Amino acid sequence: MKTRLMLASLAAATAMAFTLPCFAADSAQDFVDKAAAGGMFEVDSSRIAEGKAQDPGVKDFAHKMIEDHGAANAKLATIAGEQKLKVPTQLDAKHKGDLDALQNGKDPFDGSYIQMQRDAHSDAVTLFESYARDGDNAELKTFAQETVPALKTHKDMIEKIAAALDTKTSSSETPKVTVGDTPDATPPLSGANSFTEDQAKGRIQDAGFSDVSKLTKDDQGIWRGQANKDGKSTTVALDYKGNVVAGTK
């Protein structure tokens, strides 16, 4: 009986471990590494946006990111130093790739920057909330707790900017796609697509699809795959503007 209980407990613990978000931190040093990399990316990408963004709202957001994340980065570095933890001074490979795509990509800049900010702030909220709840270093845990509200505010801001730009784009360029209904004739649109496979999958899931699989990017820059919607299997596509279209070929 005791053996069965121990095995059951072990199985439950293992299941919980596998359900933890991939952006959670395993230790104080891991948190510092991930938080510092994310913070540096926010500042560096937003400096690019200050010079290249077309929409005034995007420029204003970028300026605020430089100020807010610059201050948070400095505070993190101070606390990490006091705790004898190393602070990375360079971006990791993923963030370097994103920064290069932002700087040199051929896609409309504002849309690429906005999507990267949406993804980055979603990851940051997950990381900071997780460490604020379960962190193993008291000083860093307090820092995480104090920073979460600002990150959520940033996330709300970029979502509103994205929605506003979607409205402008829909009225001036292409009809807006209603996911799950018969799409307008134009989307999915051909164009250089900066979404990674993981980002494409997340975007499709956010649109209400599940079991997204077999994603491949075709020669038109459109991610295509299979997914479930309302209990039915369907083909699905994501174009470079972020339009999600079901029932495509």
PDB file of C-alpha atoms in Angstrom, residues 17-147:
ATOM      1  CA  ALA A  17       7.134  19.102 -13.535  1.00  0.00           C
ATOM      2  CA  PHE A  18       6.205  18.541 -17.163  1.00  0.00           C
ATOM      3  CA  THR A  19       3.347  21.048 -16.956  1.00  0.00           C
ATOM      4  CA  LEU A  20       5.585  23.881 -15.745  1.00  0.00           C
ATOM      5  CA  PRO A  21       5.919  26.655 -18.349  1.00  0.00           C
ATOM      6  CA  CYS A  22       9.094  26.485 -20.397  1.00  0.00           C
ATOM      7  CA  PHE A  23       9.912  30.036 -19.379  1.00  0.00           C
ATOM      8  CA  ALA A  24       9.917  29.286 -15.659  1.00  0.00           C
ATOM      9  CA  ALA A  25      13.269  29.531 -13.882  1.00  0.00           C
ATOM     10  CA  ASP A  26      14.859  26.538 -12.173  1.00  0.00           C
ATOM     11  CA  SER A  27      17.143  28.596  -9.903  1.00  0.00           C
ATOM     12  CA  ALA A  28      18.164  32.129  -8.983  1.00  0.00           C
ATOM     13  CA  GLN A  29      20.920  32.100 -11.608  1.00  0.00           C
ATOM     14  CA  ASP A  30      18.536  30.740 -14.231  1.00  0.00           C
ATOM     15  CA  PHE A  31      16.080  33.534 -13.438  1.00  0.00           C
ATOM     16  CA  VAL A  32      18.813  36.167 -13.730  1.00  0.00           C
ATOM     17  CA  ASP A  33      19.967  34.709 -17.067  1.00  0.00           C
ATOM     18  CA  LYS A  34      16.474  34.675 -18.567  1.00  0.00           C
ATOM     19  CA  ALA A  35      15.327  37.998 -17.083  1.00  0.00           C
ATOM     20  CA  ALA A  36      18.510  39.797 -18.174  1.00  0.00           C
ATOM     21  CA  ALA A  37      18.347  38.396 -21.712  1.00  0.00           C
ATOM     22  CA  GLY A  38      14.697  39.385 -22.035  1.00  0.00           C
ATOM     23  CA  GLY A  39      15.357  42.839 -20.628  1.00  0.00           C
ATOM     24  CA  MET A  40      18.294  43.481 -22.961  1.00  0.00           C
ATOM     25  CA  PHE A  41      16.214  42.370 -25.931  1.00  0.00           C
ATOM     26  CA  GLU A  42      13.424  44.764 -24.941  1.00  0.00           C
ATOM     27  CA  VAL A  43      15.827  47.712 -24.854  1.00  0.00           C
ATOM     28  CA  ASP A  44      17.806  46.792 -27.986  1.00  0.00           C
ATOM     29  CA  SER A  45      14.752  46.017 -30.116  1.00  0.00           C
ATOM     30  CA  SER A  46      13.022  49.188 -28.951  1.00  0.00           C
ATOM     31  CA  ARG A  47      16.037  51.305 -29.859  1.00  0.00           C
ATOM     32  CA  ILE A  48      15.723  49.954 -33.383  1.00  0.00           C
ATOM     33  CA  ALA A  49      11.993  50.705 -33.297  1.00  0.00           C
ATOM     34  CA  GLU A  50      12.574  54.321 -32.301  1.00  0.00           C
ATOM     35  CA  GLY A  51      14.372  54.807 -35.600  1.00  0.00           C
ATOM     36  CA  LYS A  52      12.407  52.522 -37.924  1.00  0.00           C
ATOM     37  CA  ALA A  53       8.800  52.389 -36.687  1.00  0.00           C
ATOM     38  CA  GLN A  54       6.246  54.288 -38.754  1.00  0.00           C
ATOM     39  CA  ASP A  55       3.305  54.488 -36.371  1.00  0.00           C
ATOM     40  CA  PRO A  56       3.616  57.182 -33.655  1.00  0.00           C
ATOM     41  CA  GLY A  57       2.015  54.872 -31.091  1.00  0.00           C
ATOM     42  CA  VAL A  58       4.635  52.215 -31.780  1.00  0.00           C
ATOM     43  CA  LYS A  59       7.416  54.786 -31.388  1.00  0.00           C
ATOM     44  CA  ASP A  60       5.961  55.971 -28.072  1.00  0.00           C
ATOM     45  CA  PHE A  61       5.726  52.391 -26.837  1.00  0.00           C
ATOM     46  CA  ALA A  62       9.333  51.730 -27.849  1.00  0.00           C
ATOM     47  CA  HIS A  63      10.495  54.798 -25.924  1.00  0.00           C
ATOM     48  CA  LYS A  64       8.666  53.622 -22.814  1.00  0.00           C
ATOM     49  CA  MET A  65      10.213  50.147 -23.141  1.00  0.00           C
ATOM     50  CA  ILE A  66      13.699  51.653 -23.231  1.00  0.00           C
ATOM     51  CA  GLU A  67      13.000  53.643 -20.074  1.00  0.00           C
ATOM     52  CA  ASP A  68      11.130  50.990 -18.083  1.00  0.00           C
ATOM     53  CA  HIS A  69      13.224  47.965 -19.027  1.00  0.00           C
ATOM     54  CA  GLY A  70      16.432  49.968 -18.774  1.00  0.00           C
ATOM     55  CA  ALA A  71      15.574  50.786 -15.158  1.00  0.00           C
ATOM     56  CA  ALA A  72      14.516  47.194 -14.415  1.00  0.00           C
ATOM     57  CA  ASN A  73      17.713  45.839 -15.992  1.00  0.00           C
ATOM     58  CA  ALA A  74      19.824  48.107 -13.798  1.00  0.00           C
ATOM     59  CA  LYS A  75      17.941  47.041 -10.680  1.00  0.00           C
ATOM     60  CA  LEU A  76      18.305  43.358 -11.575  1.00  0.00           C
ATOM     61  CA  ALA A  77      22.046  43.811 -12.101  1.00  0.00           C
ATOM     62  CA  THR A  78      22.406  45.452  -8.685  1.00  0.00           C
ATOM     63  CA  ILE A  79      20.502  42.708  -6.867  1.00  0.00           C
ATOM     64  CA  ALA A  80      22.305  39.951  -8.766  1.00  0.00           C
ATOM     65  CA  GLY A  81      25.657  41.501  -7.863  1.00  0.00           C
ATOM     66  CA  GLU A  82      24.723  41.620  -4.202  1.00  0.00           C
ATOM     67  CA  GLN A  83      23.725  37.945  -4.392  1.00  0.00           C
ATOM     68  CA  LYS A  84      27.036  36.988  -6.087  1.00  0.00           C
ATOM     69  CA  LEU A  85      25.219  35.943  -9.279  1.00  0.00           C
ATOM     70  CA  LYS A  86      26.513  36.504 -12.803  1.00  0.00           C
ATOM     71  CA  VAL A  87      24.606  38.825 -15.126  1.00  0.00           C
ATOM     72  CA  PRO A  88      24.890  38.020 -18.854  1.00  0.00           C
ATOM     73  CA  THR A  89      26.205  40.883 -20.942  1.00  0.00           C
ATOM     74  CA  GLN A  90      25.186  39.504 -24.349  1.00  0.00           C
ATOM     75  CA  LEU A  91      21.953  38.215 -25.828  1.00  0.00           C
ATOM     76  CA  ASP A  92      21.379  34.496 -26.231  1.00  0.00           C
ATOM     77  CA  ALA A  93      21.172  32.976 -29.722  1.00  0.00           C
ATOM     78  CA  LYS A  94      17.367  33.196 -29.994  1.00  0.00           C
ATOM     79  CA  HIS A  95      17.203  36.869 -29.064  1.00  0.00           C
ATOM     80  CA  LYS A  96      20.144  37.686 -31.339  1.00  0.00           C
ATOM     81  CA  GLY A  97      18.295  36.033 -34.214  1.00  0.00           C
ATOM     82  CA  ASP A  98      15.118  37.980 -33.462  1.00  0.00           C
ATOM     83  CA  LEU A  99      17.074  41.228 -33.279  1.00  0.00           C
ATOM     84  CA  ASP A 100      18.768  40.526 -36.605  1.00  0.00           C
ATOM     85  CA  ALA A 101      15.413  39.710 -38.222  1.00  0.00           C
ATOM     86  CA  LEU A 102      14.007  42.959 -36.873  1.00  0.00           C
ATOM     87  CA  GLN A 103      16.947  45.023 -38.079  1.00  0.00           C
ATOM     88  CA  ASN A 104      17.364  43.445 -41.504  1.00  0.00           C
ATOM     89  CA  GLY A 105      14.007  41.818 -42.286  1.00  0.00           C
ATOM     90  CA  LYS A 106      12.005  42.779 -45.361  1.00  0.00           C
ATOM     91  CA  ASP A 107       8.605  42.559 -43.641  1.00  0.00           C
ATOM     92  CA  PRO A 108       6.801  45.768 -42.585  1.00  0.00           C
ATOM     93  CA  PHE A 109       8.717  46.819 -39.475  1.00  0.00           C
ATOM     94  CA  ASP A 110       5.850  47.824 -37.188  1.00  0.00           C
ATOM     95  CA  GLY A 111       4.096  44.467 -37.488  1.00  0.00           C
ATOM     96  CA  SER A 112       7.282  42.494 -36.836  1.00  0.00           C
ATOM     97  CA  TYR A 113       8.206  44.607 -33.800  1.00  0.00           C
ATOM     98  CA  ILE A 114       4.704  44.392 -32.353  1.00  0.00           C
ATOM     99  CA  GLN A 115       4.583  40.604 -32.661  1.00  0.00           C
ATOM    100  CA  MET A 116       8.002  40.229 -31.064  1.00  0.00           C
ATOM    101  CA  GLN A 117       6.897  42.468 -28.201  1.00  0.00           C
ATOM    102  CA  ARG A 118       3.720  40.453 -27.715  1.00  0.00           C
ATOM    103  CA  ASP A 119       5.717  37.226 -27.536  1.00  0.00           C
ATOM    104  CA  ALA A 120       8.448  38.731 -25.352  1.00  0.00           C
ATOM    105  CA  HIS A 121       6.021  40.153 -22.802  1.00  0.00           C
ATOM    106  CA  SER A 122       4.010  36.950 -22.675  1.00  0.00           C
ATOM    107  CA  ASP A 123       7.239  35.070 -21.889  1.00  0.00           C
ATOM    108  CA  ALA A 124       8.317  37.705 -19.350  1.00  0.00           C
ATOM    109  CA  VAL A 125       5.016  37.623 -17.455  1.00  0.00           C
ATOM    110  CA  THR A 126       5.241  33.824 -17.249  1.00  0.00           C
ATOM    111  CA  LEU A 127       8.849  33.947 -16.030  1.00  0.00           C
ATOM    112  CA  PHE A 128       8.337  36.682 -13.435  1.00  0.00           C
ATOM    113  CA  GLU A 129       5.034  35.352 -12.099  1.00  0.00           C
ATOM    114  CA  SER A 130       6.533  31.900 -11.704  1.00  0.00           C
ATOM    115  CA  TYR A 131       9.596  33.175  -9.845  1.00  0.00           C
ATOM    116  CA  ALA A 132       7.528  35.592  -7.749  1.00  0.00           C
ATOM    117  CA  ARG A 133       5.545  32.568  -6.570  1.00  0.00           C
ATOM    118  CA  ASP A 134       8.189  29.849  -6.303  1.00  0.00           C
ATOM    119  CA  GLY A 135      11.572  31.628  -6.401  1.00  0.00           C
ATOM    120  CA  ASP A 136      14.464  30.364  -4.316  1.00  0.00           C
ATOM    121  CA  ASN A 137      16.106  33.747  -3.600  1.00  0.00           C
ATOM    122  CA  ALA A 138      14.256  36.225  -1.371  1.00  0.00           C
ATOM    123  CA  GLU A 139      15.685  39.402  -2.922  1.00  0.00           C
ATOM    124  CA  LEU A 140      15.058  38.278  -6.497  1.00  0.00           C
ATOM    125  CA  LYS A 141      11.632  36.967  -5.556  1.00  0.00           C
ATOM    126  CA  THR A 142      10.686  40.416  -4.252  1.00  0.00           C
ATOM    127  CA  PHE A 143      12.076  42.005  -7.416  1.00  0.00           C
ATOM    128  CA  ALA A 144       9.957  39.662  -9.526  1.00  0.00           C
ATOM    129  CA  GLN A 145       6.837  40.421  -7.477  1.00  0.00           C
ATOM    130  CA  GLU A 146       7.373  44.173  -7.841  1.00  0.00           C
ATOM    131  CA  THR A 147       8.023  43.938 -11.595  1.00  0.00           C
TER     132      THR A 147
END
